[in-house]
Amino acid sequence: MSQYKAYPAYKDSGVEWIGQVPEHWEVKPICRVTSVNDDALSDSTTGSTRISYVDISSVGYTEGIKQATEMAFEDAPSRARRKASTGDVVVSTVRTYLKAVAAVTDEYADCIFSTGFAVLRARQLEQSFLKWMILNELLVQAIEAHSEGLSYPAINASALVKLKSVIPPPEEQATIAAALDCETARIDALIQKKTRFIELLKEKRQALITHAVTKGLDPNVNMKDSGIEWIGQVPEHWEATKLKHVAAFSGGGTPSKENPDYWNGCIPWVSPKDMKHEVITDSIDHITTKGLENSATKLIDSGAVLLVARSGILRHTIPVGINNVPVSLNQDMKALSLDETRVRPRFILRWVQGLNRSLLGIWAKEGATVESLEHEYVANTRLPLPDLKEQDAILATLDRETARINALISKAEQSITLLKERRAAFITAAVTGQIDLRGKQ
């Protein structure tokens, strides 16, 4: 932002978190320039009325309003009451650390919003400026700072609108809003481009793994029909077996939560929430030896392949990892202890990664209320298998190539983080008068 100049003269805002502001700007409570919660769904709304509902989780500081869920009013949460118009701004008054703040666009103007939002509407203010005034990160932080409660921080709408904000003259409000529209659109386009690049890299990584674990590394090798429709041809010399012939399966369990002697020990107790990495070194929760001995869970030696067997995440992916320390499991997990004279655990890890989409379809338990894997389907899955020497060569190649792709993904993700930080900093600098945008349009 070094290309932008400061204003000629400043004054103390009288608000610690705002600091100095341009001399000709005003500092006022939000309620002096907006109204709050003007519209609500009528009490006479019938249960069969269809609504599009927006909850706190559907709103993000950077992303805006991400989605609305269509439902009958009778099926909606009791908090589905707020109405908003295009140009209004919704600000979460509960769980304020989530920074659920967004302007209402035409797409969501007819939605019903949670009463967990305060809906602000411009009154003595340019409507185009309201969005940016509230998206000021200093104000968002002030809202969080003035919230009460530790586990569920919240602020009353009446207290929220008493917080002060910086108010430029009307003509400058329009100028600042136009400049922010232009610059944030440019940054958002860059973010979108880099996000798409990451998606393409992930697709390339997936295709690379899939090809390596089903076709091998030699493009000139003789091939044969695997007899498995979703795998197709495999190298002629690969052995066909079933997963149950090379793996012993173990499940898990939960020690009684009512007995404190079973918990907070030194034994990792792995659940689906821990399955975010290929290598599992620890877990969020731990149990004691007593907990292990008095429940259905058991100690799994290091080097097992761990699968999430029951979780909503199975709607789109099968999380898989290998534990490098002994662990116990909860009942939503499965461990595969491999016969290492025939298969490397990491080859099975890569195999599940590479064939994830197909395995989701054939392993899913039918008629289950929660997404889960059917043990018999998993155990009887046919597995075309190279010898150990070839497995090692495949794994070495995949390690090298996926590391290169992962580095590119990491670099792109860091770039997106920096762009988002620049976006937030530019908004804050503009609406608090740290930079002078007059004459920039």
CSV table of N, CA, C and O in Angstrom, one decimal, residues 225-307:
chain,number,residue,atom,x,y,z
A,225,ASP,N,-6.1,-58.1,-18.0
A,225,ASP,CA,-7.3,-57.6,-17.4
A,225,ASP,C,-7.3,-58.1,-16.0
A,225,ASP,O,-7.1,-59.2,-15.6
A,226,SER,N,-7.5,-57.1,-15.1
A,226,SER,CA,-7.5,-57.4,-13.6
A,226,SER,C,-8.8,-58.1,-13.2
A,226,SER,O,-8.8,-58.7,-12.1
A,227,GLY,N,-9.8,-58.1,-14.0
A,227,GLY,CA,-11.1,-58.6,-13.6
A,227,GLY,C,-11.9,-57.7,-12.7
A,227,GLY,O,-12.9,-58.1,-12.2
A,228,ILE,N,-11.3,-56.5,-12.5
A,228,ILE,CA,-12.0,-55.6,-11.6
A,228,ILE,C,-12.3,-54.4,-12.5
A,228,ILE,O,-11.4,-53.7,-12.9
A,229,GLU,N,-13.6,-54.1,-12.7
A,229,GLU,CA,-14.1,-53.1,-13.6
A,229,GLU,C,-13.5,-51.7,-13.3
A,229,GLU,O,-13.0,-51.0,-14.2
A,230,TRP,N,-13.4,-51.3,-12.0
A,230,TRP,CA,-13.0,-50.0,-11.7
A,230,TRP,C,-11.4,-49.9,-11.6
A,230,TRP,O,-10.9,-48.8,-11.4
A,231,ILE,N,-10.7,-51.0,-11.9
A,231,ILE,CA,-9.3,-50.9,-12.0
A,231,ILE,C,-8.8,-51.1,-13.4
A,231,ILE,O,-7.9,-50.4,-13.9
A,232,GLY,N,-9.5,-52.0,-14.2
A,232,GLY,CA,-9.1,-52.2,-15.6
A,232,GLY,C,-7.8,-53.1,-15.7
A,232,GLY,O,-7.7,-54.0,-14.9
A,233,GLN,N,-7.0,-52.7,-16.6
A,233,GLN,CA,-5.8,-53.6,-16.8
A,233,GLN,C,-4.7,-53.3,-15.8
A,233,GLN,O,-4.5,-52.1,-15.3
A,234,VAL,N,-3.9,-54.3,-15.4
A,234,VAL,CA,-2.8,-54.2,-14.5
A,234,VAL,C,-1.6,-55.0,-15.2
A,234,VAL,O,-1.8,-55.8,-16.1
A,235,PRO,N,-0.4,-54.7,-14.7
A,235,PRO,CA,0.7,-55.5,-15.2
A,235,PRO,C,0.5,-57.0,-15.1
A,235,PRO,O,0.0,-57.5,-14.1
A,236,GLU,N,1.0,-57.7,-16.1
A,236,GLU,CA,0.7,-59.2,-16.2
A,236,GLU,C,1.3,-60.0,-15.1
A,236,GLU,O,0.7,-61.0,-14.7
A,237,HIS,N,2.4,-59.5,-14.5
A,237,HIS,CA,3.1,-60.3,-13.5
A,237,HIS,C,2.5,-60.0,-12.1
A,237,HIS,O,3.0,-60.6,-11.1
A,238,TRP,N,1.6,-59.1,-11.9
A,238,TRP,CA,1.1,-58.7,-10.6
A,238,TRP,C,0.2,-59.9,-10.1
A,238,TRP,O,-0.6,-60.4,-10.8
A,239,GLU,N,0.3,-60.1,-8.8
A,239,GLU,CA,-0.5,-61.1,-8.1
A,239,GLU,C,-1.9,-60.6,-7.7
A,239,GLU,O,-2.0,-59.5,-7.3
A,240,ALA,N,-2.9,-61.4,-7.9
A,240,ALA,CA,-4.3,-61.0,-7.5
A,240,ALA,C,-4.6,-61.6,-6.2
A,240,ALA,O,-4.5,-62.8,-6.0
A,241,THR,N,-5.0,-60.8,-5.2
A,241,THR,CA,-5.3,-61.4,-3.9
A,241,THR,C,-6.5,-60.6,-3.3
A,241,THR,O,-7.0,-59.6,-4.0
A,242,LYS,N,-6.9,-60.9,-2.1
A,242,LYS,CA,-8.0,-60.1,-1.4
A,242,LYS,C,-7.3,-59.4,-0.2
A,242,LYS,O,-6.4,-60.0,0.4
A,243,LEU,N,-7.9,-58.3,0.1
A,243,LEU,CA,-7.3,-57.5,1.2
A,243,LEU,C,-7.2,-58.3,2.5
A,243,LEU,O,-6.3,-58.2,3.3
A,244,LYS,N,-8.2,-59.2,2.7
A,244,LYS,CA,-8.3,-59.9,4.0
A,244,LYS,C,-7.2,-61.0,4.0
A,244,LYS,O,-6.8,-61.5,5.1
A,245,HIS,N,-6.6,-61.3,2.9
A,245,HIS,CA,-5.5,-62.3,2.9
A,245,HIS,C,-4.1,-61.7,3.2
A,245,HIS,O,-3.2,-62.5,3.4
A,246,VAL,N,-4.1,-60.4,3.2
A,246,VAL,CA,-2.8,-59.7,3.6
A,246,VAL,C,-2.9,-58.8,4.8
A,246,VAL,O,-1.9,-58.1,5.1
A,247,ALA,N,-4.1,-58.7,5.3
A,247,ALA,CA,-4.3,-57.8,6.4
A,247,ALA,C,-5.2,-58.4,7.5
A,247,ALA,O,-6.1,-59.1,7.2
A,248,ALA,N,-4.8,-58.1,8.8
A,248,ALA,CA,-5.7,-58.4,9.9
A,248,ALA,C,-6.4,-57.2,10.4
A,248,ALA,O,-5.8,-56.1,10.5
A,249,PHE,N,-7.7,-57.2,10.5
A,249,PHE,CA,-8.5,-56.1,10.8
A,249,PHE,C,-8.8,-55.9,12.3
A,249,PHE,O,-9.0,-56.9,13.0
A,250,SER,N,-8.7,-54.7,12.8
A,250,SER,CA,-9.0,-54.4,14.2
A,250,SER,C,-10.0,-53.2,14.3
A,250,SER,O,-9.8,-52.3,13.5
A,251,GLY,N,-10.9,-53.3,15.2
A,251,GLY,CA,-11.8,-52.1,15.4
A,251,GLY,C,-11.4,-51.4,16.7
A,251,GLY,O,-10.3,-51.6,17.2
A,252,GLY,N,-12.3,-50.6,17.2
A,252,GLY,CA,-12.0,-49.8,18.4
A,252,GLY,C,-13.2,-49.8,19.3
A,252,GLY,O,-14.3,-50.4,19.1
A,253,GLY,N,-13.1,-48.9,20.3
A,253,GLY,CA,-14.2,-48.7,21.3
A,253,GLY,C,-13.9,-47.5,22.2
A,253,GLY,O,-12.8,-46.9,22.1
A,254,THR,N,-14.9,-47.2,23.0
A,254,THR,CA,-14.8,-46.0,23.9
A,254,THR,C,-14.8,-46.4,25.3
A,254,THR,O,-15.9,-47.0,25.8
A,255,PRO,N,-13.8,-46.2,26.1
A,255,PRO,CA,-13.9,-46.4,27.6
A,255,PRO,C,-15.0,-45.5,28.2
A,255,PRO,O,-15.3,-44.5,27.6
A,256,SER,N,-15.6,-46.0,29.2
A,256,SER,CA,-16.6,-45.2,29.9
A,256,SER,C,-16.2,-43.8,30.2
A,256,SER,O,-15.1,-43.6,30.8
A,257,LYS,N,-16.9,-42.8,29.7
A,257,LYS,CA,-16.6,-41.4,30.0
A,257,LYS,C,-16.9,-41.0,31.5
A,257,LYS,O,-16.4,-40.0,31.9
A,258,GLU,N,-17.6,-41.9,32.1
A,258,GLU,CA,-18.0,-41.6,33.5
A,258,GLU,C,-16.9,-42.0,34.5
A,258,GLU,O,-17.0,-41.7,35.7
A,259,ASN,N,-15.9,-42.7,34.0
A,259,ASN,CA,-14.8,-43.1,34.9
A,259,ASN,C,-13.5,-42.3,34.5
A,259,ASN,O,-12.9,-42.6,33.5
A,260,PRO,N,-13.2,-41.4,35.4
A,260,PRO,CA,-12.0,-40.5,35.1
A,260,PRO,C,-10.7,-41.3,35.1
A,260,PRO,O,-9.7,-40.8,34.5
A,261,ASP,N,-10.7,-42.5,35.7
A,261,ASP,CA,-9.5,-43.3,35.7
A,261,ASP,C,-9.1,-43.8,34.3
A,261,ASP,O,-8.0,-44.3,34.1
A,262,TYR,N,-10.1,-43.8,33.4
A,262,TYR,CA,-9.9,-44.3,32.0
A,262,TYR,C,-9.3,-43.3,31.0
A,262,TYR,O,-8.9,-43.6,29.9
A,263,TRP,N,-9.3,-42.0,31.5
A,263,TRP,CA,-9.0,-40.9,30.5
A,263,TRP,C,-7.8,-40.1,30.9
A,263,TRP,O,-7.4,-40.1,32.1
A,264,ASN,N,-7.3,-39.4,29.9
A,264,ASN,CA,-6.1,-38.5,30.2
A,264,ASN,C,-4.9,-39.2,30.6
A,264,ASN,O,-4.1,-38.7,31.4
A,265,GLY,N,-4.7,-40.4,30.0
A,265,GLY,CA,-3.5,-41.1,30.2
A,265,GLY,C,-2.5,-40.8,29.1
A,265,GLY,O,-2.4,-39.7,28.5
A,266,CYS,N,-1.6,-41.8,28.8
A,266,CYS,CA,-0.5,-41.6,27.8
A,266,CYS,C,-0.8,-42.4,26.5
A,266,CYS,O,0.1,-42.3,25.6
A,267,ILE,N,-1.9,-43.1,26.4
A,267,ILE,CA,-2.1,-43.9,25.2
A,267,ILE,C,-3.0,-43.1,24.2
A,267,ILE,O,-4.1,-42.7,24.5
A,268,PRO,N,-2.5,-42.8,23.0
A,268,PRO,CA,-3.3,-42.1,22.0
A,268,PRO,C,-4.6,-42.8,21.7
A,268,PRO,O,-4.5,-44.1,21.5
A,269,TRP,N,-5.7,-42.1,21.6
A,269,TRP,CA,-7.0,-42.8,21.3
A,269,TRP,C,-7.5,-42.1,20.0
A,269,TRP,O,-8.0,-41.0,20.1
A,270,VAL,N,-7.2,-42.7,18.9
A,270,VAL,CA,-7.5,-42.1,17.6
A,270,VAL,C,-8.9,-42.2,17.2
A,270,VAL,O,-9.5,-43.2,17.2
A,271,SER,N,-9.5,-41.0,16.8
A,271,SER,CA,-10.8,-40.9,16.2
A,271,SER,C,-10.8,-40.2,14.9
A,271,SER,O,-9.7,-39.7,14.5
A,272,PRO,N,-11.9,-40.2,14.1
A,272,PRO,CA,-11.8,-39.5,12.8
A,272,PRO,C,-11.3,-38.1,12.8
A,272,PRO,O,-10.6,-37.7,11.9
A,273,LYS,N,-11.4,-37.4,13.9
A,273,LYS,CA,-11.0,-36.0,14.0
A,273,LYS,C,-9.4,-35.9,14.0
A,273,LYS,O,-8.9,-34.8,13.7
A,274,ASP,N,-8.8,-37.0,14.2
A,274,ASP,CA,-7.3,-37.0,14.2
A,274,ASP,C,-6.7,-37.4,12.8
A,274,ASP,O,-5.5,-37.3,12.6
A,275,MET,N,-7.6,-37.8,11.9
A,275,MET,CA,-7.1,-38.3,10.6
A,275,MET,C,-6.9,-37.2,9.6
A,275,MET,O,-7.6,-37.2,8.5
A,276,LYS,N,-6.0,-36.3,9.9
A,276,LYS,CA,-5.8,-35.2,8.9
A,276,LYS,C,-4.4,-35.3,8.2
A,276,LYS,O,-4.1,-34.4,7.4
A,277,HIS,N,-3.6,-36.3,8.6
A,277,HIS,CA,-2.3,-36.4,8.0
A,277,HIS,C,-2.1,-37.9,7.6
A,277,HIS,O,-2.7,-38.8,8.2
A,278,GLU,N,-1.1,-38.1,6.8
A,278,GLU,CA,-0.7,-39.5,6.4
A,278,GLU,C,-0.1,-40.2,7.5
A,278,GLU,O,-0.2,-41.4,7.6
A,279,VAL,N,0.7,-39.5,8.4
A,279,VAL,CA,1.4,-40.2,9.5
A,279,VAL,C,0.7,-39.7,10.8
A,279,VAL,O,0.6,-38.5,11.1
A,280,ILE,N,0.2,-40.7,11.6
A,280,ILE,CA,-0.5,-40.4,12.8
A,280,ILE,C,0.5,-40.5,13.9
A,280,ILE,O,1.0,-41.6,14.3
A,281,THR,N,0.9,-39.4,14.5
A,281,THR,CA,1.9,-39.4,15.6
A,281,THR,C,1.3,-39.3,17.0
A,281,THR,O,2.0,-39.6,18.0
A,282,ASP,N,0.1,-38.8,17.1
A,282,ASP,CA,-0.6,-38.5,18.3
A,282,ASP,C,-2.1,-38.3,18.1
A,282,ASP,O,-2.5,-38.4,16.9
A,283,SER,N,-2.8,-38.1,19.1
A,283,SER,CA,-4.2,-37.8,19.0
A,283,SER,C,-4.7,-36.8,20.0
A,283,SER,O,-3.9,-36.4,20.9
A,284,ILE,N,-5.9,-36.2,19.8
A,284,ILE,CA,-6.4,-35.2,20.7
A,284,ILE,C,-6.7,-35.8,22.0
A,284,ILE,O,-6.4,-35.2,23.1
A,285,ASP,N,-7.3,-37.0,22.0
A,285,ASP,CA,-7.7,-37.6,23.3
A,285,ASP,C,-6.8,-38.8,23.6
A,285,ASP,O,-6.2,-39.4,22.7
A,286,HIS,N,-6.6,-39.0,24.9
A,286,HIS,CA,-5.7,-40.1,25.4
A,286,HIS,C,-6.4,-40.9,26.5
A,286,HIS,O,-7.3,-40.4,27.2
A,287,ILE,N,-6.1,-42.2,26.5
A,287,ILE,CA,-6.7,-43.1,27.6
A,287,ILE,C,-5.6,-43.7,28.4
A,287,ILE,O,-4.4,-43.6,28.0
A,288,THR,N,-6.0,-44.3,29.5
A,288,THR,CA,-5.0,-44.9,30.4
A,288,THR,C,-5.0,-46.4,30.1
A,288,THR,O,-5.8,-46.9,29.4
A,289,THR,N,-4.1,-47.1,30.8
A,289,THR,CA,-4.0,-48.6,30.7
A,289,THR,C,-5.3,-49.2,31.2
A,289,THR,O,-5.8,-50.1,30.6
A,290,LYS,N,-5.9,-48.6,32.2
A,290,LYS,CA,-7.2,-49.1,32.7
A,290,LYS,C,-8.3,-48.9,31.7
A,290,LYS,O,-9.1,-49.8,31.5
A,291,GLY,N,-8.3,-47.8,31.0
A,291,GLY,CA,-9.3,-47.6,30.0
A,291,GLY,C,-9.1,-48.6,28.9
A,291,GLY,O,-10.1,-49.1,28.3
A,292,LEU,N,-7.9,-48.9,28.5
A,292,LEU,CA,-7.6,-49.9,27.5
A,292,LEU,C,-8.1,-51.3,27.9
A,292,LEU,O,-8.8,-52.0,27.1
A,293,GLU,N,-7.9,-51.6,29.1
A,293,GLU,CA,-8.3,-53.0,29.6
A,293,GLU,C,-9.7,-53.1,29.8
A,293,GLU,O,-10.3,-54.3,29.9
A,294,ASN,N,-10.5,-52.0,30.0
A,294,ASN,CA,-11.9,-52.1,30.4
A,294,ASN,C,-12.8,-51.6,29.3
A,294,ASN,O,-13.8,-50.9,29.5
A,295,SER,N,-12.4,-51.8,28.0
A,295,SER,CA,-13.2,-51.3,26.9
A,295,SER,C,-13.0,-52.2,25.7
A,295,SER,O,-12.1,-53.1,25.7
A,296,ALA,N,-13.7,-52.0,24.6
A,296,ALA,CA,-13.5,-52.8,23.4
A,296,ALA,C,-12.3,-52.4,22.6
A,296,ALA,O,-11.9,-53.1,21.7
A,297,THR,N,-11.7,-51.3,22.9
A,297,THR,CA,-10.5,-50.9,22.2
A,297,THR,C,-9.3,-51.7,22.6
A,297,THR,O,-9.3,-52.3,23.6
A,298,LYS,N,-8.3,-51.7,21.7
A,298,LYS,CA,-7.1,-52.5,22.0
A,298,LYS,C,-5.9,-51.7,21.4
A,298,LYS,O,-6.0,-50.8,20.7
A,299,LEU,N,-4.7,-52.1,21.9
A,299,LEU,CA,-3.5,-51.4,21.5
A,299,LEU,C,-3.1,-51.9,20.1
A,299,LEU,O,-2.9,-53.1,19.8
A,300,ILE,N,-2.9,-50.9,19.1
A,300,ILE,CA,-2.5,-51.2,17.8
A,300,ILE,C,-1.0,-50.9,17.6
A,300,ILE,O,-0.6,-49.8,17.9
A,301,ASP,N,-0.2,-51.9,17.2
A,301,ASP,CA,1.2,-51.6,17.1
A,301,ASP,C,1.4,-50.6,16.0
A,301,ASP,O,0.6,-50.5,15.0
A,302,SER,N,2.6,-49.9,16.0
A,302,SER,CA,2.9,-49.0,15.0
A,302,SER,C,3.0,-49.7,13.6
A,302,SER,O,3.3,-50.8,13.6
A,303,GLY,N,2.8,-48.9,12.6
A,303,GLY,CA,2.9,-49.4,11.2
A,303,GLY,C,1.6,-50.0,10.7
A,303,GLY,O,1.6,-50.5,9.6
A,304,ALA,N,0.5,-49.8,11.3
A,304,ALA,CA,-0.8,-50.2,10.8
A,304,ALA,C,-1.4,-49.1,9.9
A,304,ALA,O,-1.1,-48.0,10.0
A,305,VAL,N,-2.3,-49.6,9.0
A,305,VAL,CA,-3.0,-48.6,8.1
A,305,VAL,C,-4.3,-48.3,8.8
A,305,VAL,O,-5.1,-49.2,9.1
A,306,LEU,N,-4.6,-47.1,9.2
A,306,LEU,CA,-5.8,-46.7,9.9
A,306,LEU,C,-6.8,-46.0,8.9
A,306,LEU,O,-6.4,-45.2,8.1
A,307,LEU,N,-8.0,-46.5,9.0
A,307,LEU,CA,-9.1,-46.0,8.1
A,307,LEU,C,-10.2,-45.4,9.0
A,307,LEU,O,-10.6,-46.0,10.0
